[in-house]
Structures are given as structure tokens and as C-alpha cells.
mmCIF file of N, CA and C in Angstrom:
data_model
loop_
_atom_site.group_PDB
_atom_site.id
_atom_site.type_symbol
_atom_site.label_atom_id
_atom_site.label_comp_id
_atom_site.label_asym_id
_atom_site.label_seq_id
_atom_site.Cartn_x
_atom_site.Cartn_y
_atom_site.Cartn_z
ATOM 1 N N MET A 1 -7.232 8.044 -4.568
ATOM 2 C CA MET A 1 -8.040 7.509 -5.202
ATOM 3 C C MET A 1 -9.628 7.959 -6.408
ATOM 4 N N PRO A 2 -9.527 8.126 -7.809
ATOM 5 C CA PRO A 2 -9.508 8.996 -8.151
ATOM 6 C C PRO A 2 -10.854 9.218 -8.507
ATOM 7 N N PHE A 3 -11.310 7.558 -7.873
ATOM 8 C CA PHE A 3 -12.918 7.025 -8.504
ATOM 9 C C PHE A 3 -13.845 7.669 -7.287
ATOM 10 N N ARG A 4 -13.210 8.142 -6.215
ATOM 11 C CA ARG A 4 -13.689 9.330 -4.802
ATOM 12 C C ARG A 4 -14.695 10.518 -5.333
ATOM 13 N N SER A 5 -14.173 11.159 -6.164
ATOM 14 C CA SER A 5 -15.532 11.713 -6.908
ATOM 15 C C SER A 5 -16.244 11.645 -7.637
ATOM 16 N N LYS A 6 -16.591 10.585 -7.636
ATOM 17 C CA LYS A 6 -17.251 10.572 -8.513
ATOM 18 C C LYS A 6 -18.872 9.920 -7.837
ATOM 19 N N LEU A 7 -18.389 9.636 -6.859
ATOM 20 C CA LEU A 7 -19.451 8.398 -5.075
ATOM 21 C C LEU A 7 -20.869 9.322 -5.650
ATOM 22 N N PRO A 8 -21.706 9.036 -5.557
ATOM 23 C CA PRO A 8 -22.379 9.882 -4.690
ATOM 24 C C PRO A 8 -23.186 9.753 -3.170
ATOM 25 N N PHE A 9 -21.769 9.394 -3.057
ATOM 26 C CA PHE A 9 -22.436 10.083 -1.103
ATOM 27 C C PHE A 9 -22.273 11.893 -0.224
ATOM 28 N N SER A 10 -22.232 11.657 0.286
ATOM 29 C CA SER A 10 -22.674 13.345 0.602
ATOM 30 C C SER A 10 -21.152 14.169 1.236
ATOM 31 N N ARG A 11 -21.001 12.860 2.477
ATOM 32 C CA ARG A 11 -19.615 13.328 2.998
ATOM 33 C C ARG A 11 -18.347 12.744 2.708
ATOM 34 N N LYS A 12 -18.248 12.894 0.862
ATOM 35 C CA LYS A 12 -17.047 12.764 1.027
ATOM 36 C C LYS A 12 -16.134 12.787 1.714
ATOM 37 N N ASP A 13 -15.627 13.933 2.627
ATOM 38 C CA ASP A 13 -14.368 13.996 3.624
ATOM 39 C C ASP A 13 -14.400 13.239 5.041
ATOM 40 N N ILE A 14 -15.240 12.669 4.501
ATOM 41 C CA ILE A 14 -15.057 11.025 5.839
ATOM 42 C C ILE A 14 -14.555 10.035 4.911
ATOM 43 N N ILE A 15 -14.441 9.825 3.863
ATOM 44 C CA ILE A 15 -14.038 8.892 2.822
ATOM 45 C C ILE A 15 -12.548 9.245 2.867
ATOM 46 N N ASP A 16 -12.119 10.334 2.208
ATOM 47 C CA ASP A 16 -11.309 11.140 1.691
ATOM 48 C C ASP A 16 -10.237 11.356 2.967
ATOM 49 N N HIS A 17 -11.156 11.353 4.172
ATOM 50 C CA HIS A 17 -9.775 10.847 5.251
ATOM 51 C C HIS A 17 -9.589 9.425 5.573
ATOM 52 N N GLY A 18 -10.410 8.571 5.491
ATOM 53 C CA GLY A 18 -10.199 7.097 5.623
ATOM 54 C C GLY A 18 -9.188 6.679 5.080
ATOM 55 N N ALA A 19 -9.178 7.582 3.713
ATOM 56 C CA ALA A 19 -8.617 7.133 2.264
ATOM 57 C C ALA A 19 -6.484 7.303 3.291
ATOM 58 N N ARG A 20 -6.764 9.425 3.524
ATOM 59 C CA ARG A 20 -5.353 9.426 4.115
ATOM 60 C C ARG A 20 -4.736 8.402 5.493
ATOM 61 N N GLU A 21 -6.160 8.494 6.390
ATOM 62 C CA GLU A 21 -5.327 6.507 6.962
ATOM 63 C C GLU A 21 -4.641 5.797 6.973
ATOM 64 N N ILE A 22 -5.793 5.201 5.552
ATOM 65 C CA ILE A 22 -4.770 3.725 4.936
ATOM 66 C C ILE A 22 -3.578 4.085 4.719
ATOM 67 N N ALA A 23 -3.294 5.415 3.915
ATOM 68 C CA ALA A 23 -2.147 6.001 3.102
ATOM 69 C C ALA A 23 -1.268 5.659 4.245
ATOM 70 N N GLN A 24 -1.262 6.674 5.075
ATOM 71 C CA GLN A 24 -0.241 6.700 5.738
ATOM 72 C C GLN A 24 -0.143 5.481 6.649
ATOM 73 N N PHE A 25 -1.196 5.107 7.201
ATOM 74 C CA PHE A 25 -0.372 2.795 7.679
ATOM 75 C C PHE A 25 0.143 2.669 6.975
ATOM 76 N N VAL A 26 0.046 1.996 5.579
ATOM 77 C CA VAL A 26 0.494 1.936 4.390
ATOM 78 C C VAL A 26 2.194 2.675 4.312
ATOM 79 N N ASN A 27 2.271 4.101 4.640
ATOM 80 C CA ASN A 27 3.511 4.374 4.520
ATOM 81 C C ASN A 27 4.332 3.830 5.090
ATOM 82 N N GLN A 28 3.952 3.892 6.455
ATOM 83 C CA GLN A 28 4.109 3.860 7.437
ATOM 84 C C GLN A 28 4.752 2.186 7.968
ATOM 85 N N ILE A 29 3.983 0.832 6.929
ATOM 86 C CA ILE A 29 4.773 -0.431 7.472
ATOM 87 C C ILE A 29 5.672 -0.115 6.027
ATOM 88 N N ILE A 30 5.504 0.609 5.465
ATOM 89 C CA ILE A 30 6.726 0.270 3.950
ATOM 90 C C ILE A 30 8.004 0.647 4.302
ATOM 91 N N THR A 31 7.641 1.595 5.082
ATOM 92 C CA THR A 31 8.758 2.726 6.336
ATOM 93 C C THR A 31 9.868 1.961 6.725
ATOM 94 N N ASP A 32 9.333 1.549 7.405
ATOM 95 C CA ASP A 32 9.616 -0.102 8.511
ATOM 96 C C ASP A 32 10.224 -0.990 8.117
ATOM 97 N N ARG A 33 9.167 -1.059 7.365
ATOM 98 C CA ARG A 33 10.393 -2.009 6.699
ATOM 99 C C ARG A 33 11.497 -2.351 5.519
ATOM 100 N N ARG A 34 11.387 -1.474 5.860
ATOM 101 C CA ARG A 34 12.515 -0.958 4.751
ATOM 102 C C ARG A 34 13.566 -1.048 5.450
ATOM 103 N N GLN A 35 13.909 0.360 6.827
ATOM 104 C CA GLN A 35 14.108 0.894 7.660
ATOM 105 C C GLN A 35 14.959 -0.558 9.173
ATOM 106 N N GLY A 36 14.481 -2.100 8.686
ATOM 107 C CA GLY A 36 14.461 -2.962 9.918
ATOM 108 C C GLY A 36 13.744 -3.445 10.750
ATOM 109 N N LYS A 37 12.158 -2.239 10.910
ATOM 110 C CA LYS A 37 12.224 -2.400 12.308
ATOM 111 C C LYS A 37 11.397 -2.998 12.479
ATOM 112 N N SER A 38 10.570 -3.486 11.366
ATOM 113 C CA SER A 38 9.657 -4.429 11.563
ATOM 114 C C SER A 38 10.061 -6.177 10.751
ATOM 115 N N ALA A 39 9.500 -7.051 10.870
ATOM 116 C CA ALA A 39 9.155 -7.863 9.710
ATOM 117 C C ALA A 39 7.991 -9.029 9.430
ATOM 118 N N SER A 40 8.160 -9.806 8.735
ATOM 119 C CA SER A 40 7.083 -10.498 8.015
ATOM 120 C C SER A 40 6.787 -11.214 9.567
ATOM 121 N N LEU A 41 6.016 -11.557 9.455
ATOM 122 C CA LEU A 41 5.017 -12.869 10.566
ATOM 123 C C LEU A 41 4.980 -14.269 10.243
ATOM 124 N N SER A 42 4.938 -14.015 9.406
ATOM 125 C CA SER A 42 4.299 -14.975 8.561
ATOM 126 C C SER A 42 5.908 -16.519 8.432
ATOM 127 N N ASN A 43 6.002 -17.030 8.152
ATOM 128 C CA ASN A 43 7.270 -18.145 8.755
ATOM 129 C C ASN A 43 8.194 -17.849 6.737
ATOM 130 N N GLY A 44 7.581 -17.173 5.697
ATOM 131 C CA GLY A 44 8.124 -17.438 4.576
ATOM 132 C C GLY A 44 7.807 -15.913 4.551
ATOM 133 N N LEU A 45 7.655 -15.204 3.014
ATOM 134 C CA LEU A 45 8.238 -14.467 2.526
ATOM 135 C C LEU A 45 6.276 -13.668 2.169
ATOM 136 N N ASP A 46 6.273 -12.597 3.268
ATOM 137 C CA ASP A 46 4.900 -11.899 2.902
ATOM 138 C C ASP A 46 5.033 -10.937 1.510
ATOM 139 N N LEU A 47 3.447 -10.710 0.957
ATOM 140 C CA LEU A 47 3.375 -9.671 0.266
ATOM 141 C C LEU A 47 4.594 -8.666 0.662
ATOM 142 N N LEU A 48 4.500 -7.903 0.772
ATOM 143 C CA LEU A 48 5.244 -6.740 1.114
ATOM 144 C C LEU A 48 6.388 -7.292 0.510
ATOM 145 N N ASP A 49 7.440 -8.104 2.106
ATOM 146 C CA ASP A 49 8.797 -8.271 0.809
ATOM 147 C C ASP A 49 8.380 -8.859 -0.237
ATOM 148 N N LEU A 50 8.141 -9.225 -0.996
ATOM 149 C CA LEU A 50 7.922 -10.149 -1.792
ATOM 150 C C LEU A 50 7.866 -7.821 -3.409
ATOM 151 N N LEU A 51 7.304 -7.750 -2.445
ATOM 152 C CA LEU A 51 7.182 -6.305 -3.010
ATOM 153 C C LEU A 51 8.443 -5.404 -3.099
ATOM 154 N N LEU A 52 9.114 -5.645 -2.033
ATOM 155 C CA LEU A 52 10.114 -4.711 -1.792
ATOM 156 C C LEU A 52 11.224 -5.299 -2.122
ATOM 157 N N SER A 53 11.027 -6.447 -2.794
ATOM 158 C CA SER A 53 12.556 -6.539 -3.793
ATOM 159 C C SER A 53 11.912 -7.328 -6.002
ATOM 160 N N ALA A 54 10.816 -7.045 -5.240
ATOM 161 C CA ALA A 54 10.316 -6.599 -6.780
ATOM 162 C C ALA A 54 11.056 -5.760 -7.344
ATOM 163 N N VAL A 55 11.681 -5.709 -8.884
ATOM 164 C CA VAL A 55 11.754 -5.231 -10.154
ATOM 165 C C VAL A 55 10.629 -5.208 -11.130
ATOM 166 N N ASP A 56 11.213 -3.776 -11.907
ATOM 167 C CA ASP A 56 10.597 -3.757 -13.346
ATOM 168 C C ASP A 56 10.560 -4.251 -14.744
ATOM 169 N N ASP A 57 10.384 -3.983 -15.399
ATOM 170 C CA ASP A 57 11.051 -4.936 -16.634
ATOM 171 C C ASP A 57 12.393 -4.140 -17.417
ATOM 172 N N GLU A 58 12.567 -2.687 -16.575
ATOM 173 C CA GLU A 58 13.868 -2.727 -16.435
ATOM 174 C C GLU A 58 15.482 -2.606 -15.759
ATOM 175 N N GLY A 59 15.033 -3.507 -14.207
ATOM 176 C CA GLY A 59 15.851 -4.025 -13.253
ATOM 177 C C GLY A 59 15.542 -3.259 -12.251
ATOM 178 N N LYS A 60 15.386 -2.179 -12.246
ATOM 179 C CA LYS A 60 14.531 -0.639 -11.436
ATOM 180 C C LYS A 60 13.205 -1.622 -10.099
ATOM 181 N N PRO A 61 14.209 -1.835 -8.802
ATOM 182 C CA PRO A 61 13.298 -1.855 -7.713
ATOM 183 C C PRO A 61 12.046 -0.587 -7.956
ATOM 184 N N PHE A 62 10.662 -1.137 -7.447
ATOM 185 C CA PHE A 62 9.333 -0.448 -6.713
ATOM 186 C C PHE A 62 10.096 0.628 -6.224
ATOM 187 N N THR A 63 8.787 1.827 -6.419
ATOM 188 C CA THR A 63 8.905 3.459 -5.838
ATOM 189 C C THR A 63 7.817 2.751 -4.313
ATOM 190 N N ASP A 64 8.131 3.366 -3.743
ATOM 191 C CA ASP A 64 7.500 3.453 -2.236
ATOM 192 C C ASP A 64 5.659 3.819 -2.995
ATOM 193 N N GLN A 65 6.163 4.811 -3.444
ATOM 194 C CA GLN A 65 4.311 4.801 -3.766
ATOM 195 C C GLN A 65 3.720 3.776 -4.910
ATOM 196 N N GLU A 66 5.096 2.871 -5.364
ATOM 197 C CA GLU A 66 4.293 1.321 -6.927
ATOM 198 C C GLU A 66 3.901 0.524 -5.767
ATOM 199 N N ILE A 67 4.821 0.661 -5.180
ATOM 200 C CA ILE A 67 4.527 -0.587 -3.522
ATOM 201 C C ILE A 67 2.935 -0.273 -3.084
ATOM 202 N N LYS A 68 2.926 0.865 -2.885
ATOM 203 C CA LYS A 68 1.552 1.502 -1.985
ATOM 204 C C LYS A 68 0.180 0.649 -2.385
ATOM 205 N N GLU A 69 0.834 0.714 -3.444
ATOM 206 C CA GLU A 69 -1.122 1.004 -4.685
ATOM 207 C C GLU A 69 -0.379 -0.616 -4.697
ATOM 208 N N GLU A 70 0.293 -1.068 -5.419
ATOM 209 C CA GLU A 70 -0.264 -2.708 -5.566
ATOM 210 C C GLU A 70 -0.720 -3.625 -3.746
ATOM 211 N N ALA A 71 -0.475 -3.339 -3.633
ATOM 212 C CA ALA A 71 -0.521 -3.334 -1.834
ATOM 213 C C ALA A 71 -2.460 -2.951 -1.789
ATOM 214 N N LEU A 72 -2.654 -1.976 -1.407
ATOM 215 C CA LEU A 72 -3.627 -1.732 -1.253
ATOM 216 C C LEU A 72 -3.965 -2.511 -2.495
ATOM 217 N N THR A 73 -4.236 -2.783 -3.754
ATOM 218 C CA THR A 73 -5.108 -3.345 -5.050
ATOM 219 C C THR A 73 -4.937 -4.869 -4.170
ATOM 220 N N PHE A 74 -4.230 -5.784 -3.314
ATOM 221 C CA PHE A 74 -4.606 -6.884 -3.795
ATOM 222 C C PHE A 74 -5.880 -7.053 -1.626
ATOM 223 N N VAL A 75 -4.939 -5.613 -1.045
ATOM 224 C CA VAL A 75 -6.012 -5.268 0.112
ATOM 225 C C VAL A 75 -7.718 -5.295 -0.263
ATOM 226 N N LEU A 76 -8.118 -4.547 -0.868
ATOM 227 C CA LEU A 76 -8.773 -4.164 -1.755
ATOM 228 C C LEU A 76 -9.685 -5.220 -2.087
ATOM 229 N N ALA A 77 -8.779 -6.015 -3.247
ATOM 230 C CA ALA A 77 -9.301 -6.612 -3.729
ATOM 231 C C ALA A 77 -10.025 -7.772 -3.092
ATOM 232 N N GLY A 78 -9.980 -8.609 -1.977
ATOM 233 C CA GLY A 78 -9.521 -9.895 -1.502
ATOM 234 C C GLY A 78 -10.938 -8.694 -0.226
ATOM 235 N N SER A 79 -11.159 -7.591 -0.384
ATOM 236 C CA SER A 79 -11.957 -8.056 0.718
ATOM 237 C C SER A 79 -13.536 -8.170 0.171
#
């Protein structure tokens, strides 16, 4: 999250630590879902299912990094 360096907080290390923890958590969820270790708790497809099955304009699947960024955008926008 490049915008963190511009925030007027004296304790940016706290924000950096929190951002790393969130990123690790989301990475683990993506890995678990890809490996079939977890499943959606909803009756239909959830956001992660849709992102994992999505493809770009060239028909290539999204990378884990792209999926993580999209998922975090939805979480932060919904806050």
C-alpha cells in the first residue's frame, strides 16, 4: 500500500505491521482455497470463487497477487 508513506502518523510501523498481517491472512485464504483446503460458506459462489475463476482480456487467470489486491479493494471499500 504505497499511500501509507504519505500518512501523517508517527507510528507508521503499526500500520505496516497490520498491513503485513492482513496480506498474509488473505494470501493464506487464497492458497487454502486453491488447494481445496477450504470452501465457501455461502450457498452460491462467493467473491473469492469469482476471482479465482476470472480471466483477463487475454484469457489468462488472475495471479494470486491480483486476486489479493481485488479482494482487499472490496474489503476496504466496504468498510
